[in-house]
Amino acid sequence: MALLLGRILEISGDPFQDGLDAVTIRTDGAVHIVDGLIADTGDAAALRAAYPNDDITDYGNDLICPGFVDAHVHFPQTAIIASWGKRLIDWLNSYTFPEEMRFGDPDYAAMIAARYFDLTLANGTTTVCSFGTVHPTSVDAFFNEAQTRGLRALTGKTCMDRNAPESLRDRAQSAYDDSKALLDRWHGVDRLSYVITPRFSPTSTPEQLHALGGLWAERPDCLMQTHLSEQTDEIAWVKSLFPKARDYLDTYEQTGLLGENGLYGHAIHMEPREIDRLSEVNAALIHCPTSNTFIGSGLFDMDGLTPRVRVGLATDTGGGSSFSMLRTMAAAYEIGQLRGRPLHPAELMWLATAGSARALKLDDKIGRVAKGYEADLCILNLSSTAAIAQRADRASDAWEEVFATIMMGDDRAVRDVWVNGNRVQR
Ligand code: GUN
Ligand code: ZN
C-alpha cells in the first residue's frame, strides 16, 4: 500500500457548468493507494496517522493530478508528427497514408506502439483513445503493448473502402468482420476497450458506414469514433460524395453512426442542425487544438459548444504537433483567446482529465484523484525550468503557478507517473 504526499488537483464537477470551484488545489494532501485503486484521499497528517504502514512517497510542493486522458490520437502517425506544409487532404495523401501502409508488418506496428506509449507516459498521459490503421495487426500491437504496461487504453481498426490507396482499403463486409473479430478478442479484456472506427465519410462508402452502424447497433456498449467537419474543403467533398445528406453529420446519422457513445473529432465548421442533433443525442466532441492550428483547420467554438455537448481534449498526434497534454492545453487557451474567451487553468486541467474521461464514458473510473478511482496519476513539478520557476515564484495563487506550467511546460514538468497503482519506471 502506498501513500503519496503533495498538493492535489481535486475535481468535484464540471467547471464549465458548475463554476470554477468545481476544480480546486489542496495543499498538504495525501493519496492512499491499495490494489491499483485510490482508497482514500485527504489531509496528509490525517492520512499518515490512519495508514501508518504505507510506503510513503513525499512529492513536496508538486501537484498530484489525474493522469492525462488524450481522447483522440493516431498512434500509427507517431513517426510522421511535424510533417511540413500540407492541409488536411494533401497531408493525408502525402504523409499519413504512406506511413500507415507500414502497419501491415506486425514487427513495425509493435515497435511504434512501444515507442508511442514511451512518449505518452513521459508526458503524463495514462489513457489514450487511438485510431489504428486498416490492418488488424495495428490493433493487436497497440493492445498488447497497453496490456503489458497495465494501461487503460482504447483503439479500433480504421475502416476505409474508398479514396485511399489500394493497400489501405478494406470492404464494407471485411470492415464489419474484422472489427467484430477484434472487438470480440479485446473489448473488456483487462483495461482495454474496442472502439468502432470509420475514419471519416470521404473514405467510406455508404455501404461501409451502414455495415459499421449495424455492428454498433449490435454492440452499443462500444464507443464509435470518427472525424467531423475539420476543414472546409473536406466538408465540400463530403457534400459532393453524399448529395442527399443534409450536412456532414447526416452522413453518419443516416447510417447508424450517431449516438451517445459517439466521439466526433475536430467539429470546427458546424451547422446549427448538427449541433442540435449532437446535443439531443448527447454525443461527445473532441477538441484537437494543436492539430487544428498545425493543419490550418480553424478555431473550435468551446464557449458555444460546452453548454450543449460533452467535450474532450486531445493531441490528435500526428496531425497534432505534440504528445504533451500540457502543450495541448496551451493551444486550447490560445484558440480561446482568438475567440475572445480565455479558458481558466481549472477548465483546461478539467478538459485534459475528467472532461476527456467523461467524453470516453470512463468518468466513473479515471480522470479524478478521488476514492474508488483507478490510481492513474501524473505528478507535476510546477517549477520544472528556469523560465517557469521564475514565473511561479511571482505567482499570487496556485492557479497562477499551474498556468505557467500549462503554457510553458512539457515532459520536463512530469516528475512521476503512476499507472494502476504502480509507479512507472523511467
Ligand atoms: N481526417 C481523416 N483522417 C484524419 C487524420 O488522420 N488526421 C486528421 N487530423 N484528420 C483526419
Ligand atoms: Zn484524427
mmCIF file with all atom_site columns, N, CA, C and O in Angstrom, residues 284-322:
data_model
loop_
_atom_site.group_PDB
_atom_site.id
_atom_site.type_symbol
_atom_site.label_atom_id
_atom_site.label_alt_id
_atom_site.label_comp_id
_atom_site.label_asym_id
_atom_site.label_entity_id
_atom_site.label_seq_id
_atom_site.pdbx_PDB_ins_code
_atom_site.Cartn_x
_atom_site.Cartn_y
_atom_site.Cartn_z
_atom_site.occupancy
_atom_site.B_iso_or_equiv
_atom_site.pdbx_formal_charge
_atom_site.auth_seq_id
_atom_site.auth_comp_id
_atom_site.auth_asym_id
_atom_site.auth_atom_id
_atom_site.pdbx_PDB_model_num
ATOM 1   N N  . ALA A 1 284 ? -20.283 13.139 -27.956 1.00 0.00 ? 284 ALA A N  1
ATOM 2   C CA . ALA A 1 284 ? -19.105 13.874 -27.468 1.00 0.00 ? 284 ALA A CA 1
ATOM 3   C C  . ALA A 1 284 ? -18.302 14.425 -28.645 1.00 0.00 ? 284 ALA A C  1
ATOM 4   O O  . ALA A 1 284 ? -18.109 13.747 -29.660 1.00 0.00 ? 284 ALA A O  1
ATOM 5   N N  . LEU A 1 285 ? -17.848 15.665 -28.491 1.00 0.00 ? 285 LEU A N  1
ATOM 6   C CA . LEU A 1 285 ? -16.937 16.273 -29.464 1.00 0.00 ? 285 LEU A CA 1
ATOM 7   C C  . LEU A 1 285 ? -15.537 16.287 -28.866 1.00 0.00 ? 285 LEU A C  1
ATOM 8   O O  . LEU A 1 285 ? -15.366 16.499 -27.662 1.00 0.00 ? 285 LEU A O  1
ATOM 9   N N  . ILE A 1 286 ? -14.544 16.090 -29.718 1.00 0.00 ? 286 ILE A N  1
ATOM 10  C CA . ILE A 1 286 ? -13.170 16.088 -29.224 1.00 0.00 ? 286 ILE A CA 1
ATOM 11  C C  . ILE A 1 286 ? -12.410 17.253 -29.872 1.00 0.00 ? 286 ILE A C  1
ATOM 12  O O  . ILE A 1 286 ? -12.251 17.313 -31.095 1.00 0.00 ? 286 ILE A O  1
ATOM 13  N N  . HIS A 1 287 ? -11.946 18.144 -29.003 1.00 0.00 ? 287 HIS A N  1
ATOM 14  C CA . HIS A 1 287 ? -11.189 19.330 -29.438 1.00 0.00 ? 287 HIS A CA 1
ATOM 15  C C  . HIS A 1 287 ? -9.714  18.955 -29.568 1.00 0.00 ? 287 HIS A C  1
ATOM 16  O O  . HIS A 1 287 ? -9.123  18.431 -28.615 1.00 0.00 ? 287 HIS A O  1
ATOM 17  N N  . CYS A 1 288 ? -9.146  19.240 -30.736 1.00 0.00 ? 288 CYS A N  1
ATOM 18  C CA . CYS A 1 288 ? -7.755  18.868 -31.038 1.00 0.00 ? 288 CYS A CA 1
ATOM 19  C C  . CYS A 1 288 ? -6.976  20.140 -31.399 1.00 0.00 ? 288 CYS A C  1
ATOM 20  O O  . CYS A 1 288 ? -6.653  20.379 -32.575 1.00 0.00 ? 288 CYS A O  1
ATOM 21  N N  . PRO A 1 289 ? -6.652  20.992 -30.419 1.00 0.00 ? 289 PRO A N  1
ATOM 22  C CA . PRO A 1 289 ? -6.193  22.349 -30.751 1.00 0.00 ? 289 PRO A CA 1
ATOM 23  C C  . PRO A 1 289 ? -4.845  22.435 -31.453 1.00 0.00 ? 289 PRO A C  1
ATOM 24  O O  . PRO A 1 289 ? -4.694  23.268 -32.359 1.00 0.00 ? 289 PRO A O  1
ATOM 25  N N  . THR A 1 290 ? -3.844  21.612 -31.081 1.00 0.00 ? 290 THR A N  1
ATOM 26  C CA . THR A 1 290 ? -2.561  21.764 -31.796 1.00 0.00 ? 290 THR A CA 1
ATOM 27  C C  . THR A 1 290 ? -2.687  21.292 -33.235 1.00 0.00 ? 290 THR A C  1
ATOM 28  O O  . THR A 1 290 ? -2.039  21.822 -34.140 1.00 0.00 ? 290 THR A O  1
ATOM 29  N N  . SER A 1 291 ? -3.539  20.314 -33.453 1.00 0.00 ? 291 SER A N  1
ATOM 30  C CA . SER A 1 291 ? -3.773  19.839 -34.813 1.00 0.00 ? 291 SER A CA 1
ATOM 31  C C  . SER A 1 291 ? -4.516  20.885 -35.626 1.00 0.00 ? 291 SER A C  1
ATOM 32  O O  . SER A 1 291 ? -4.199  21.131 -36.795 1.00 0.00 ? 291 SER A O  1
ATOM 33  N N  . ASN A 1 292 ? -5.495  21.514 -34.990 1.00 0.00 ? 292 ASN A N  1
ATOM 34  C CA . ASN A 1 292 ? -6.336  22.461 -35.731 1.00 0.00 ? 292 ASN A CA 1
ATOM 35  C C  . ASN A 1 292 ? -5.552  23.696 -36.168 1.00 0.00 ? 292 ASN A C  1
ATOM 36  O O  . ASN A 1 292 ? -5.868  24.303 -37.198 1.00 0.00 ? 292 ASN A O  1
ATOM 37  N N  . THR A 1 293 ? -4.519  24.064 -35.428 1.00 0.00 ? 293 THR A N  1
ATOM 38  C CA . THR A 1 293 ? -3.667  25.158 -35.886 1.00 0.00 ? 293 THR A CA 1
ATOM 39  C C  . THR A 1 293 ? -2.592  24.618 -36.840 1.00 0.00 ? 293 THR A C  1
ATOM 40  O O  . THR A 1 293 ? -2.320  25.208 -37.878 1.00 0.00 ? 293 THR A O  1
ATOM 41  N N  . PHE A 1 294 ? -2.003  23.460 -36.500 1.00 0.00 ? 294 PHE A N  1
ATOM 42  C CA . PHE A 1 294 ? -0.908  22.919 -37.318 1.00 0.00 ? 294 PHE A CA 1
ATOM 43  C C  . PHE A 1 294 ? -1.359  22.618 -38.748 1.00 0.00 ? 294 PHE A C  1
ATOM 44  O O  . PHE A 1 294 ? -0.673  22.961 -39.718 1.00 0.00 ? 294 PHE A O  1
ATOM 45  N N  . ILE A 1 295 ? -2.518  21.952 -38.895 1.00 0.00 ? 295 ILE A N  1
ATOM 46  C CA . ILE A 1 295 ? -3.004  21.616 -40.251 1.00 0.00 ? 295 ILE A CA 1
ATOM 47  C C  . ILE A 1 295 ? -3.794  22.785 -40.839 1.00 0.00 ? 295 ILE A C  1
ATOM 48  O O  . ILE A 1 295 ? -4.204  22.751 -41.990 1.00 0.00 ? 295 ILE A O  1
ATOM 49  N N  . GLY A 1 296 ? -4.019  23.812 -40.026 1.00 0.00 ? 296 GLY A N  1
ATOM 50  C CA . GLY A 1 296 ? -4.696  25.007 -40.539 1.00 0.00 ? 296 GLY A CA 1
ATOM 51  C C  . GLY A 1 296 ? -6.197  24.838 -40.670 1.00 0.00 ? 296 GLY A C  1
ATOM 52  O O  . GLY A 1 296 ? -6.816  25.333 -41.617 1.00 0.00 ? 296 GLY A O  1
ATOM 53  N N  . SER A 1 297 ? -6.812  24.158 -39.688 1.00 0.00 ? 297 SER A N  1
ATOM 54  C CA . SER A 1 297 ? -8.220  23.791 -39.843 1.00 0.00 ? 297 SER A CA 1
ATOM 55  C C  . SER A 1 297 ? -9.183  24.873 -39.369 1.00 0.00 ? 297 SER A C  1
ATOM 56  O O  . SER A 1 297 ? -10.209 25.100 -40.014 1.00 0.00 ? 297 SER A O  1
ATOM 57  N N  . GLY A 1 298 ? -8.908  25.506 -38.214 1.00 0.00 ? 298 GLY A N  1
ATOM 58  C CA . GLY A 1 298 ? -9.818  26.541 -37.713 1.00 0.00 ? 298 GLY A CA 1
ATOM 59  C C  . GLY A 1 298 ? -9.919  26.515 -36.206 1.00 0.00 ? 298 GLY A C  1
ATOM 60  O O  . GLY A 1 298 ? -9.186  25.788 -35.534 1.00 0.00 ? 298 GLY A O  1
ATOM 61  N N  . LEU A 1 299 ? -10.835 27.347 -35.701 1.00 0.00 ? 299 LEU A N  1
ATOM 62  C CA . LEU A 1 299 ? -10.912 27.617 -34.262 1.00 0.00 ? 299 LEU A CA 1
ATOM 63  C C  . LEU A 1 299 ? -12.174 26.996 -33.659 1.00 0.00 ? 299 LEU A C  1
ATOM 64  O O  . LEU A 1 299 ? -13.289 27.457 -33.915 1.00 0.00 ? 299 LEU A O  1
ATOM 65  N N  . PHE A 1 300 ? -12.008 25.977 -32.848 1.00 0.00 ? 300 PHE A N  1
ATOM 66  C CA . PHE A 1 300 ? -13.124 25.280 -32.181 1.00 0.00 ? 300 PHE A CA 1
ATOM 67  C C  . PHE A 1 300 ? -13.875 26.253 -31.267 1.00 0.00 ? 300 PHE A C  1
ATOM 68  O O  . PHE A 1 300 ? -13.255 27.042 -30.549 1.00 0.00 ? 300 PHE A O  1
ATOM 69  N N  . ASP A 1 301 ? -15.192 26.153 -31.277 1.00 0.00 ? 301 ASP A N  1
ATOM 70  C CA . ASP A 1 301 ? -16.033 27.094 -30.511 1.00 0.00 ? 301 ASP A CA 1
ATOM 71  C C  . ASP A 1 301 ? -16.348 26.521 -29.122 1.00 0.00 ? 301 ASP A C  1
ATOM 72  O O  . ASP A 1 301 ? -17.467 26.092 -28.855 1.00 0.00 ? 301 ASP A O  1
ATOM 73  N N  . MET A 1 302 ? -15.348 26.545 -28.251 1.00 0.00 ? 302 MET A N  1
ATOM 74  C CA . MET A 1 302 ? -15.524 25.961 -26.916 1.00 0.00 ? 302 MET A CA 1
ATOM 75  C C  . MET A 1 302 ? -16.689 26.591 -26.169 1.00 0.00 ? 302 MET A C  1
ATOM 76  O O  . MET A 1 302 ? -17.506 25.905 -25.558 1.00 0.00 ? 302 MET A O  1
ATOM 77  N N  . ASP A 1 303 ? -16.768 27.909 -26.227 1.00 0.00 ? 303 ASP A N  1
ATOM 78  C CA . ASP A 1 303 ? -17.782 28.613 -25.443 1.00 0.00 ? 303 ASP A CA 1
ATOM 79  C C  . ASP A 1 303 ? -19.198 28.309 -25.934 1.00 0.00 ? 303 ASP A C  1
ATOM 80  O O  . ASP A 1 303 ? -20.125 28.186 -25.141 1.00 0.00 ? 303 ASP A O  1
ATOM 81  N N  . GLY A 1 304 ? -19.337 28.197 -27.253 1.00 0.00 ? 304 GLY A N  1
ATOM 82  C CA . GLY A 1 304 ? -20.655 27.899 -27.802 1.00 0.00 ? 304 GLY A CA 1
ATOM 83  C C  . GLY A 1 304 ? -21.067 26.453 -27.581 1.00 0.00 ? 304 GLY A C  1
ATOM 84  O O  . GLY A 1 304 ? -22.257 26.152 -27.459 1.00 0.00 ? 304 GLY A O  1
ATOM 85  N N  . LEU A 1 305 ? -20.073 25.554 -27.545 1.00 0.00 ? 305 LEU A N  1
ATOM 86  C CA . LEU A 1 305 ? -20.406 24.123 -27.538 1.00 0.00 ? 305 LEU A CA 1
ATOM 87  C C  . LEU A 1 305 ? -20.487 23.503 -26.136 1.00 0.00 ? 305 LEU A C  1
ATOM 88  O O  . LEU A 1 305 ? -21.300 22.608 -25.902 1.00 0.00 ? 305 LEU A O  1
ATOM 89  N N  . THR A 1 306 ? -19.645 23.970 -25.202 1.00 0.00 ? 306 THR A N  1
ATOM 90  C CA . THR A 1 306 ? -19.634 23.284 -23.886 1.00 0.00 ? 306 THR A CA 1
ATOM 91  C C  . THR A 1 306 ? -20.966 23.335 -23.139 1.00 0.00 ? 306 THR A C  1
ATOM 92  O O  . THR A 1 306 ? -21.241 22.402 -22.380 1.00 0.00 ? 306 THR A O  1
ATOM 93  N N  . PRO A 1 307 ? -21.813 24.358 -23.319 1.00 0.00 ? 307 PRO A N  1
ATOM 94  C CA . PRO A 1 307 ? -23.081 24.251 -22.601 1.00 0.00 ? 307 PRO A CA 1
ATOM 95  C C  . PRO A 1 307 ? -23.990 23.166 -23.180 1.00 0.00 ? 307 PRO A C  1
ATOM 96  O O  . PRO A 1 307 ? -24.949 22.761 -22.538 1.00 0.00 ? 307 PRO A O  1
ATOM 97  N N  . ARG A 1 308 ? -23.705 22.726 -24.410 1.00 0.00 ? 308 ARG A N  1
ATOM 98  C CA . ARG A 1 308 ? -24.669 21.868 -25.100 1.00 0.00 ? 308 ARG A CA 1
ATOM 99  C C  . ARG A 1 308 ? -24.183 20.453 -25.337 1.00 0.00 ? 308 ARG A C  1
ATOM 100 O O  . ARG A 1 308 ? -24.987 19.523 -25.463 1.00 0.00 ? 308 ARG A O  1
ATOM 101 N N  . VAL A 1 309 ? -22.872 20.261 -25.433 1.00 0.00 ? 309 VAL A N  1
ATOM 102 C CA . VAL A 1 309 ? -22.333 18.972 -25.851 1.00 0.00 ? 309 VAL A CA 1
ATOM 103 C C  . VAL A 1 309 ? -21.165 18.619 -24.929 1.00 0.00 ? 309 VAL A C  1
ATOM 104 O O  . VAL A 1 309 ? -20.422 19.513 -24.511 1.00 0.00 ? 309 VAL A O  1
ATOM 105 N N  . ARG A 1 310 ? -20.993 17.314 -24.626 1.00 0.00 ? 310 ARG A N  1
ATOM 106 C CA . ARG A 1 310 ? -19.799 16.904 -23.879 1.00 0.00 ? 310 ARG A CA 1
ATOM 107 C C  . ARG A 1 310 ? -18.563 17.121 -24.767 1.00 0.00 ? 310 ARG A C  1
ATOM 108 O O  . ARG A 1 310 ? -18.575 16.763 -25.938 1.00 0.00 ? 310 ARG A O  1
ATOM 109 N N  . VAL A 1 311 ? -17.502 17.685 -24.178 1.00 0.00 ? 311 VAL A N  1
ATOM 110 C CA . VAL A 1 311 ? -16.282 17.969 -24.949 1.00 0.00 ? 311 VAL A CA 1
ATOM 111 C C  . VAL A 1 311 ? -15.073 17.343 -24.259 1.00 0.00 ? 311 VAL A C  1
ATOM 112 O O  . VAL A 1 311 ? -14.907 17.466 -23.041 1.00 0.00 ? 311 VAL A O  1
ATOM 113 N N  . GLY A 1 312 ? -14.256 16.662 -25.040 1.00 0.00 ? 312 GLY A N  1
ATOM 114 C CA . GLY A 1 312 ? -12.975 16.143 -24.558 1.00 0.00 ? 312 GLY A CA 1
ATOM 115 C C  . GLY A 1 312 ? -11.837 16.866 -25.264 1.00 0.00 ? 312 GLY A C  1
ATOM 116 O O  . GLY A 1 312 ? -12.058 17.603 -26.234 1.00 0.00 ? 312 GLY A O  1
ATOM 117 N N  . LEU A 1 313 ? -10.621 16.649 -24.770 1.00 0.00 ? 313 LEU A N  1
ATOM 118 C CA . LEU A 1 313 ? -9.430  17.320 -25.311 1.00 0.00 ? 313 LEU A CA 1
ATOM 119 C C  . LEU A 1 313 ? -8.444  16.264 -25.814 1.00 0.00 ? 313 LEU A C  1
ATOM 120 O O  . LEU A 1 313 ? -8.328  15.193 -25.209 1.00 0.00 ? 313 LEU A O  1
ATOM 121 N N  . ALA A 1 314 ? -7.749  16.599 -26.894 1.00 0.00 ? 314 ALA A N  1
ATOM 122 C CA . ALA A 1 314 ? -6.875  15.587 -27.492 1.00 0.00 ? 314 ALA A CA 1
ATOM 123 C C  . ALA A 1 314 ? -5.714  16.196 -28.264 1.00 0.00 ? 314 ALA A C  1
ATOM 124 O O  . ALA A 1 314 ? -5.804  17.314 -28.774 1.00 0.00 ? 314 ALA A O  1
ATOM 125 N N  . THR A 1 315 ? -4.634  15.408 -28.377 1.00 0.00 ? 315 THR A N  1
ATOM 126 C CA . THR A 1 315 ? -3.475  15.841 -29.156 1.00 0.00 ? 315 THR A CA 1
ATOM 127 C C  . THR A 1 315 ? -3.670  15.632 -30.660 1.00 0.00 ? 315 THR A C  1
ATOM 128 O O  . THR A 1 315 ? -3.060  16.320 -31.464 1.00 0.00 ? 315 THR A O  1
ATOM 129 N N  . ASP A 1 316 ? -4.442  14.578 -31.045 1.00 0.00 ? 316 ASP A N  1
ATOM 130 C CA . ASP A 1 316 ? -4.558  14.187 -32.457 1.00 0.00 ? 316 ASP A CA 1
ATOM 131 C C  . ASP A 1 316 ? -3.188  13.945 -33.092 1.00 0.00 ? 316 ASP A C  1
ATOM 132 O O  . ASP A 1 316 ? -3.001  14.211 -34.287 1.00 0.00 ? 316 ASP A O  1
ATOM 133 N N  . THR A 1 317 ? -2.222  13.454 -32.352 1.00 0.00 ? 317 THR A N  1
ATOM 134 C CA . THR A 1 317 ? -0.938  13.092 -32.979 1.00 0.00 ? 317 THR A CA 1
ATOM 135 C C  . THR A 1 317 ? -1.204  12.064 -34.076 1.00 0.00 ? 317 THR A C  1
ATOM 136 O O  . THR A 1 317 ? -2.063  11.209 -33.908 1.00 0.00 ? 317 THR A O  1
ATOM 137 N N  . GLY A 1 318 ? -0.470  12.130 -35.201 1.00 0.00 ? 318 GLY A N  1
ATOM 138 C CA . GLY A 1 318 ? 0.487   13.077 -35.654 1.00 0.00 ? 318 GLY A CA 1
ATOM 139 C C  . GLY A 1 318 ? -0.027  14.260 -36.446 1.00 0.00 ? 318 GLY A C  1
ATOM 140 O O  . GLY A 1 318 ? 0.792   15.019 -36.950 1.00 0.00 ? 318 GLY A O  1
ATOM 141 N N  . GLY A 1 319 ? -1.355  14.503 -36.552 1.00 0.00 ? 319 GLY A N  1
ATOM 142 C CA . GLY A 1 319 ? -1.818  15.776 -37.103 1.00 0.00 ? 319 GLY A CA 1
ATOM 143 C C  . GLY A 1 319 ? -1.548  16.882 -36.093 1.00 0.00 ? 319 GLY A C  1
ATOM 144 O O  . GLY A 1 319 ? -1.220  18.014 -36.451 1.00 0.00 ? 319 GLY A O  1
ATOM 145 N N  . GLY A 1 320 ? -1.694  16.541 -34.807 1.00 0.00 ? 320 GLY A N  1
ATOM 146 C CA . GLY A 1 320 ? -1.295  17.451 -33.744 1.00 0.00 ? 320 GLY A CA 1
ATOM 147 C C  . GLY A 1 320 ? 0.217   17.505 -33.668 1.00 0.00 ? 320 GLY A C  1
ATOM 148 O O  . GLY A 1 320 ? 0.908   16.575 -34.092 1.00 0.00 ? 320 GLY A O  1
ATOM 149 N N  . SER A 1 321 ? 0.744   18.575 -33.109 1.00 0.00 ? 321 SER A N  1
ATOM 150 C CA . SER A 1 321 ? 2.195   18.783 -33.154 1.00 0.00 ? 321 SER A CA 1
ATOM 151 C C  . SER A 1 321 ? 2.895   18.444 -31.845 1.00 0.00 ? 321 SER A C  1
ATOM 152 O O  . SER A 1 321 ? 4.067   18.772 -31.672 1.00 0.00 ? 321 SER A O  1
ATOM 153 N N  . SER A 1 322 ? 2.215   17.770 -30.911 1.00 0.00 ? 322 SER A N  1
ATOM 154 C CA . SER A 1 322 ? 2.847   17.443 -29.635 1.00 0.00 ? 322 SER A CA 1
ATOM 155 C C  . SER A 1 322 ? 2.179   16.226 -29.009 1.00 0.00 ? 322 SER A C  1
ATOM 156 O O  . SER A 1 322 ? 0.970   16.020 -29.156 1.00 0.00 ? 322 SER A O  1
#
